[in-house]
mmCIF file of C-alpha atoms in Angstrom:
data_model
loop_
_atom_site.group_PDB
_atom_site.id
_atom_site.type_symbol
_atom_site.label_atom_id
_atom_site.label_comp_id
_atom_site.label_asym_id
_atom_site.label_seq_id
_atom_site.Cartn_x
_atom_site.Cartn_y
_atom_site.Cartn_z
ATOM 1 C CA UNK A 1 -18.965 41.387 12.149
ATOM 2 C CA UNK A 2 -20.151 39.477 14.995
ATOM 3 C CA UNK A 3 -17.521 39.142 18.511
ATOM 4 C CA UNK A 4 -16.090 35.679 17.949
ATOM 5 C CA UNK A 5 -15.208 36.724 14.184
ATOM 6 C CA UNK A 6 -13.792 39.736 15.816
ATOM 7 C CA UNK A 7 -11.961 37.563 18.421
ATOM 8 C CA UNK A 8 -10.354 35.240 15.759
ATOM 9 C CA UNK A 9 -9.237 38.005 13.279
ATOM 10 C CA UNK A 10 -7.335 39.591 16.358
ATOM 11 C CA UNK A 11 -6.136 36.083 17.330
ATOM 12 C CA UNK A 12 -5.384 35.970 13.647
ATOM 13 C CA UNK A 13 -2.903 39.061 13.761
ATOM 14 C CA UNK A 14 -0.736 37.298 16.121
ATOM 15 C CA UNK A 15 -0.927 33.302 15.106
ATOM 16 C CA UNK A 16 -1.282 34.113 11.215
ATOM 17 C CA UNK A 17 -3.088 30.659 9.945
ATOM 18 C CA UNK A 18 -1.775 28.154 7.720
ATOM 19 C CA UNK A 19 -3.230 27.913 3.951
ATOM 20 C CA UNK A 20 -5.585 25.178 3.107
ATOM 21 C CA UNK A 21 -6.488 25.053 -0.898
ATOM 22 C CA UNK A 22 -10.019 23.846 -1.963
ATOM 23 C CA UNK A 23 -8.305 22.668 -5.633
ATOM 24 C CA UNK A 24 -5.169 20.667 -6.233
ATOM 25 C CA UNK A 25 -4.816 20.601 -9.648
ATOM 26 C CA UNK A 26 -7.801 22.816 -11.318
ATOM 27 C CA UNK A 27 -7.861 26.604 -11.587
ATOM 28 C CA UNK A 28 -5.609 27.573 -8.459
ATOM 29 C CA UNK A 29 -2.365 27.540 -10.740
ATOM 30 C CA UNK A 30 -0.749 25.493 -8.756
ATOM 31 C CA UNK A 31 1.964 23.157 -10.468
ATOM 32 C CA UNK A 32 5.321 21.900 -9.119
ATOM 33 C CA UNK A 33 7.205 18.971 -10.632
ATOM 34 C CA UNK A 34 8.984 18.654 -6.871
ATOM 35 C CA UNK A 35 6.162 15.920 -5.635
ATOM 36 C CA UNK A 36 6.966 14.003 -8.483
ATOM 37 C CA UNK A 37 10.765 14.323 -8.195
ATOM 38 C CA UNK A 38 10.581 13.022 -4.349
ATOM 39 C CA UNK A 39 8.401 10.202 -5.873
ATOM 40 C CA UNK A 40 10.673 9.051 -8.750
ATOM 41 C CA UNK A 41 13.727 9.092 -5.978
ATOM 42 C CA UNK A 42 11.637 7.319 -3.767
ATOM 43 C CA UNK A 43 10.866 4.354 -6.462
ATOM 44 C CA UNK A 44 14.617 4.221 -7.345
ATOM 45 C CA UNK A 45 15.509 4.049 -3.368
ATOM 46 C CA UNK A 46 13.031 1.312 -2.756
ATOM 47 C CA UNK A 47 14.197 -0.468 -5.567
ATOM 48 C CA UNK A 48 17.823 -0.631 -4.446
ATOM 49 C CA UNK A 49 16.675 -1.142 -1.009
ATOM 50 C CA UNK A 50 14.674 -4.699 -2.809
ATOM 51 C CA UNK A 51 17.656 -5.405 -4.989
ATOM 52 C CA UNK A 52 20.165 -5.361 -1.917
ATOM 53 C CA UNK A 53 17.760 -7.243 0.098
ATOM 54 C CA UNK A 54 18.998 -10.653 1.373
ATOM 55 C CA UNK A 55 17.159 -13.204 1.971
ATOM 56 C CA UNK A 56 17.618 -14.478 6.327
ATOM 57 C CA UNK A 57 20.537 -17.366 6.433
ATOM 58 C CA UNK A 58 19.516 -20.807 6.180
ATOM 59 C CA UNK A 59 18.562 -22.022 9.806
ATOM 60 C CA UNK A 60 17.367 -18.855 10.272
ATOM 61 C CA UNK A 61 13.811 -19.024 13.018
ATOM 62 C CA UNK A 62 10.724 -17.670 12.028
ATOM 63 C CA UNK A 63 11.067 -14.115 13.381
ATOM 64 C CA UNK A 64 14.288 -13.223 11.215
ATOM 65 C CA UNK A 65 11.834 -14.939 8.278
ATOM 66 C CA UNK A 66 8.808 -12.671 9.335
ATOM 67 C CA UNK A 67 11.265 -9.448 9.572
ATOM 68 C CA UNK A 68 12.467 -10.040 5.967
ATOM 69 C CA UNK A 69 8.615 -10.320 4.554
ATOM 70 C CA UNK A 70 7.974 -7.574 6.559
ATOM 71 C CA UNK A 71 10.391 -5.394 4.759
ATOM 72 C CA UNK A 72 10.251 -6.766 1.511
ATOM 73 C CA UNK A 73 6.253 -6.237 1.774
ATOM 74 C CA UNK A 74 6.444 -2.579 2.922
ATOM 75 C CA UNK A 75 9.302 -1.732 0.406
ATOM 76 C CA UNK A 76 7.267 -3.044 -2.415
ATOM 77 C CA UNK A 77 4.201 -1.140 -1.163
ATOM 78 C CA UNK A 78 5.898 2.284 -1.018
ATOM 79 C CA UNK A 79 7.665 1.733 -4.557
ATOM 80 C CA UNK A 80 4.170 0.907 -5.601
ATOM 81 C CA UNK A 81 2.699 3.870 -3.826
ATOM 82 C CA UNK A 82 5.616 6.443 -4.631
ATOM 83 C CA UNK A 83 5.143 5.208 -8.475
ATOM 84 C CA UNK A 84 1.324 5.827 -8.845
ATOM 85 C CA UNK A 85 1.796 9.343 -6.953
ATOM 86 C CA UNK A 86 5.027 10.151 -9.740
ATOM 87 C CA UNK A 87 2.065 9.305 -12.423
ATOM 88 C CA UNK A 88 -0.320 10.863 -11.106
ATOM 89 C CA UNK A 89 1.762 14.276 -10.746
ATOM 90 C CA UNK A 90 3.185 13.918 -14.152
ATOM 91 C CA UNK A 91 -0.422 13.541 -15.647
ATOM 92 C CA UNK A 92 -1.638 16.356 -13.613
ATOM 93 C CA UNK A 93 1.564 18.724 -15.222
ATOM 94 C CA UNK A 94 1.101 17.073 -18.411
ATOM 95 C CA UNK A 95 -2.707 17.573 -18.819
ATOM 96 C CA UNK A 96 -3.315 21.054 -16.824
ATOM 97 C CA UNK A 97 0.079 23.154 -17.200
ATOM 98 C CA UNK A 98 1.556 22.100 -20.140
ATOM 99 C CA UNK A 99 -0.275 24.161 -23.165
ATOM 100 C CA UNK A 100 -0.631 23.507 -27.127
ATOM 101 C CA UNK A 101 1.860 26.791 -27.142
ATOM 102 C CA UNK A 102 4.895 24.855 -25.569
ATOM 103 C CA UNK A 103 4.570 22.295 -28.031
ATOM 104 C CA UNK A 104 6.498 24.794 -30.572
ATOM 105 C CA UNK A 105 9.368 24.743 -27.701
ATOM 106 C CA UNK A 106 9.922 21.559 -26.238
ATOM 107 C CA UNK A 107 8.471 19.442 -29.374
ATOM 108 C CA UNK A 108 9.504 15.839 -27.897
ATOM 109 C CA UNK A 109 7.014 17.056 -24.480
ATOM 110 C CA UNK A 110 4.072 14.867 -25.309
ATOM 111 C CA UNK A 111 7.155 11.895 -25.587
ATOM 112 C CA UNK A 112 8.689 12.769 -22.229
ATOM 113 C CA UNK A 113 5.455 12.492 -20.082
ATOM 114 C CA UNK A 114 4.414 9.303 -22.947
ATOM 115 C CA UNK A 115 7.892 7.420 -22.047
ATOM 116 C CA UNK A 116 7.970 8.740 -17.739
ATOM 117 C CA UNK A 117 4.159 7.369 -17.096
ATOM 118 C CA UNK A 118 5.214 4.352 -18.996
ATOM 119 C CA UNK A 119 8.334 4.275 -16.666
ATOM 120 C CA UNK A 120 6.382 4.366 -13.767
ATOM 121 C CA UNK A 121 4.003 1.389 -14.798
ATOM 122 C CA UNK A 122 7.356 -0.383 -15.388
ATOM 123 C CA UNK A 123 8.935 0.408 -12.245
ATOM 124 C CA UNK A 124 5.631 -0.948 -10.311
ATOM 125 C CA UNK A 125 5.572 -4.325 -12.037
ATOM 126 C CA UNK A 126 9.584 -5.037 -11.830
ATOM 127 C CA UNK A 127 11.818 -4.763 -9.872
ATOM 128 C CA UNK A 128 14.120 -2.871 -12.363
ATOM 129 C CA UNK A 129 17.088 -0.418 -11.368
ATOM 130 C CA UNK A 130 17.736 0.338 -14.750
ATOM 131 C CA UNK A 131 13.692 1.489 -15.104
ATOM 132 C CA UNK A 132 13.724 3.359 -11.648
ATOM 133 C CA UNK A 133 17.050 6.008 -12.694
ATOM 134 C CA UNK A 134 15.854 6.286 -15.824
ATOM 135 C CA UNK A 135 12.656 7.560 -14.221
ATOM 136 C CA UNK A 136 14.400 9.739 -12.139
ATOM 137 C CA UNK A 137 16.204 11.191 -14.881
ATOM 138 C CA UNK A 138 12.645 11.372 -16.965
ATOM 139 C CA UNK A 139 11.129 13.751 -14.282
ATOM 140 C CA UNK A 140 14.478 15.372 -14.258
ATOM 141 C CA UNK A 141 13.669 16.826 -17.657
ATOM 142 C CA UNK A 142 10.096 17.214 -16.665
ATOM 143 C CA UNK A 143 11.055 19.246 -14.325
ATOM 144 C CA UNK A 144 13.867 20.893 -16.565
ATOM 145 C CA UNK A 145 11.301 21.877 -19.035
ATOM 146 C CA UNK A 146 8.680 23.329 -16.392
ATOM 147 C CA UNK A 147 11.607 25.418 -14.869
ATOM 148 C CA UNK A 148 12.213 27.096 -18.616
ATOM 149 C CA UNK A 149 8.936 27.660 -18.937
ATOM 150 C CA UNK A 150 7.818 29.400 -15.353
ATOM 151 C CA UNK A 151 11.371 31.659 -15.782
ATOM 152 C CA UNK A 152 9.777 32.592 -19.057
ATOM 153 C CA UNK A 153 6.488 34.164 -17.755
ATOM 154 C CA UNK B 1 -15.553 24.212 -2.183
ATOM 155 C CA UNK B 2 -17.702 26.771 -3.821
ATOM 156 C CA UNK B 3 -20.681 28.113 -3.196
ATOM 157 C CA UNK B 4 -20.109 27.399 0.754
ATOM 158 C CA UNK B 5 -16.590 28.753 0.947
ATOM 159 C CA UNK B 6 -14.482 30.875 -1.283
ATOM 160 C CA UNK B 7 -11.038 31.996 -1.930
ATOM 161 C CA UNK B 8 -9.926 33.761 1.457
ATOM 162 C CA UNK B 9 -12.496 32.386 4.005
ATOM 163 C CA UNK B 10 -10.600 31.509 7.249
ATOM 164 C CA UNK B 11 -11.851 28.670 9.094
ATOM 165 C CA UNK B 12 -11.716 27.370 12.633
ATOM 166 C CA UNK B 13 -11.104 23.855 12.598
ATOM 167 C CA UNK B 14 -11.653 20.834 15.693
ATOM 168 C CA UNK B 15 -9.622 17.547 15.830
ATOM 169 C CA UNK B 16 -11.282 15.895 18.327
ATOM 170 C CA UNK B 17 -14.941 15.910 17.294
ATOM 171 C CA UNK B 18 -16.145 12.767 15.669
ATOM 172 C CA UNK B 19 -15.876 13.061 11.470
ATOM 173 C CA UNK B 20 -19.491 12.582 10.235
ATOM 174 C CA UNK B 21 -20.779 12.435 6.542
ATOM 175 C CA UNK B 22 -21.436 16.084 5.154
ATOM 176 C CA UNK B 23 -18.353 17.265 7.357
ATOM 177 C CA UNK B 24 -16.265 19.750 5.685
ATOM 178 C CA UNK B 25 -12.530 18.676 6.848
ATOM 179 C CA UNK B 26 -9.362 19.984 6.609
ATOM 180 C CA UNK B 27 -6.863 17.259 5.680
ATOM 181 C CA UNK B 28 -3.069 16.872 4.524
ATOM 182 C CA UNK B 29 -2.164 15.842 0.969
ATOM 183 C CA UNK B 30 1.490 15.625 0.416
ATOM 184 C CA UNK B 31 3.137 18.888 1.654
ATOM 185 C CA UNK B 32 -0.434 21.040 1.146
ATOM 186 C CA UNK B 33 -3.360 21.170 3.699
ATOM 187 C CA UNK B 34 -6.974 21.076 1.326
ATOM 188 C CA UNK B 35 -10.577 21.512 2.329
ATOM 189 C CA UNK B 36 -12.998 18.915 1.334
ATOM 190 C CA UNK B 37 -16.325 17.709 2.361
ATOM 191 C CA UNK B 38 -16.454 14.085 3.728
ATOM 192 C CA UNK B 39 -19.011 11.891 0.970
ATOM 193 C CA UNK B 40 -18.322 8.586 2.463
ATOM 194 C CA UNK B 41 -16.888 6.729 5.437
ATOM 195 C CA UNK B 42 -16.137 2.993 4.859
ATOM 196 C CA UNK B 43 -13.512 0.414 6.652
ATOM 197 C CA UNK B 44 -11.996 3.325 8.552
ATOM 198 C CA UNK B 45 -11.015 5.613 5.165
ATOM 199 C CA UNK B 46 -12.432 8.959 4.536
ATOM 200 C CA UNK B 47 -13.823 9.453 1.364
ATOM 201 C CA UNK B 48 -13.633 13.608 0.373
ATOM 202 C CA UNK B 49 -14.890 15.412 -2.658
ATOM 203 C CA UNK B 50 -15.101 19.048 -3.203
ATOM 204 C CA UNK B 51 -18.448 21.016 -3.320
ATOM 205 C CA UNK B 52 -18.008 22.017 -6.946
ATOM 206 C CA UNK B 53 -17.994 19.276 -9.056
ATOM 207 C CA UNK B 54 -17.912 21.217 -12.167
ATOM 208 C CA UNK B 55 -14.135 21.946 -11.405
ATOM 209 C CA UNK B 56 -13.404 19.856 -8.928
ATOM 210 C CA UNK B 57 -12.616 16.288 -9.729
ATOM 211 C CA UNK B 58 -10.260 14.466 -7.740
ATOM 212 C CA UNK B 59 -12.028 12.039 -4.942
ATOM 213 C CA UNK B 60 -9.407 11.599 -2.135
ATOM 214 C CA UNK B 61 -9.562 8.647 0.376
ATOM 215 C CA UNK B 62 -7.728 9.236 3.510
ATOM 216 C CA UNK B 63 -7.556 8.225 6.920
ATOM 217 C CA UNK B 64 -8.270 9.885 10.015
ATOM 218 C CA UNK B 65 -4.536 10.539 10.923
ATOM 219 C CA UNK B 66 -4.528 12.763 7.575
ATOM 220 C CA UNK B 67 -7.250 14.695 9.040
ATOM 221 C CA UNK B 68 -5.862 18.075 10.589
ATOM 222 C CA UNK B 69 -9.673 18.871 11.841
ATOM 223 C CA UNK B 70 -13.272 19.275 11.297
ATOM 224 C CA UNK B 71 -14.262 22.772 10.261
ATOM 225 C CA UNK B 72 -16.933 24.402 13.009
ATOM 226 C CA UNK B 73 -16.600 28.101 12.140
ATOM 227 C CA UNK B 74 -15.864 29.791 8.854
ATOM 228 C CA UNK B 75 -15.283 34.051 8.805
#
């Protein structure tokens, strides 16, 4: 062991580093429905943010015009962002924690993660409040599921 | 990021050295930190894949502000 190793694993006692993971979603084991829950409540808030959204008064100037695009623009994007990411988490749950065995379990599984993905697709090309809560609600019982099975292990 | 760094390697890590292709970086995804190797730099966005690609799929394209730091020693 060579003196700056040394150095650092001293420093090390004292400042104990943070984690970084090399995988995401391969053979560390690490699954948690949470990212996805943040992401469905984020789609429904942006969409209630759009659907409360008023347009600027007539005679308004250009600014209060140029405001309102700005916010409708960066609303849309994070729905659109927050909706990909909820997809993207399911699939990851769906495809790499979920096993053939739970099947016998929860047998409408492959239908909840079928019908949420399809919700999030939905939920990026409207502007839908009755789409975004019943994606929320969809993770819910993702996540409902994934809690019954980690208590079980 | 096998074969160059395994399961409980520490690593010392630089923010304000410039990013180059062949980097490894440490970067923020979501609430997690990850190591990755930098593949591609285009338009200002970060393009990082892990070392094995045998179990390591996802490609991740981030900006420099997700970057926590360049990795310079590893122990």
């Amino acid at each position: 062991m060579n003196t700056v190793t040394k150095i650092l694993n001293i420093i090390d006692i004292f400042f104990p580093p943070s984690i970084a993971y090399a995988h995401c979603d391969v053979p560390c084991g690490i699954y948690d429905p949470k990212t996805a829950q943040i992401a469905a409540a984020t789609v429904l808030v942006m969409t209630q943010k759009l659907v409360e959204l008023k347009l600027p008064a007539e005679g308004a100037d250009d600014m209060e015009f140029t405001k309102h695009h700005n916010n409708l623009v960066r609303m849309i994007e994070t729905k659109e962002v927050h909706a990909q990411k909820c997809k993207e988490e399911l699939l990851i749950l769906w495809t790499d924690f979920f096993k053939k065995d739970h099947l016998s379990e929860f047998p409408n599984m492959h239908e909840t993660f079928w019908n949420a993905a399809k919700l999030c697709s939905k939920c990026k090309q409207n502007v839908d409040l009755d789409a975004a809560k019943a994606l929320v609600s969809s993770v819910e019982s993702i996540a409902s599921i994934f809690a019954k099975i980690k208590a079980a292990k | 990021m096998l074969p160059a760094y395994v399961p409980g390697d520490r690593v010392v890590t630089l923010n304000w050295s410039p990013i180059t292709v062949g980097d490894v970086v440490v970067f923020v995804d979501g609430r997690t930190k990850l190591v990755k190797r930098v593949a591609d730099y285009k338009n200002k966005v970060f393009l990082l894949k892990g070392d094995n690609v045998a179990q390591s799929t996802t490609v991740y394209e981030v900006s420099r502000a997700s970057i926590v730091g360049k990795v310079i020693y590893k122990y």
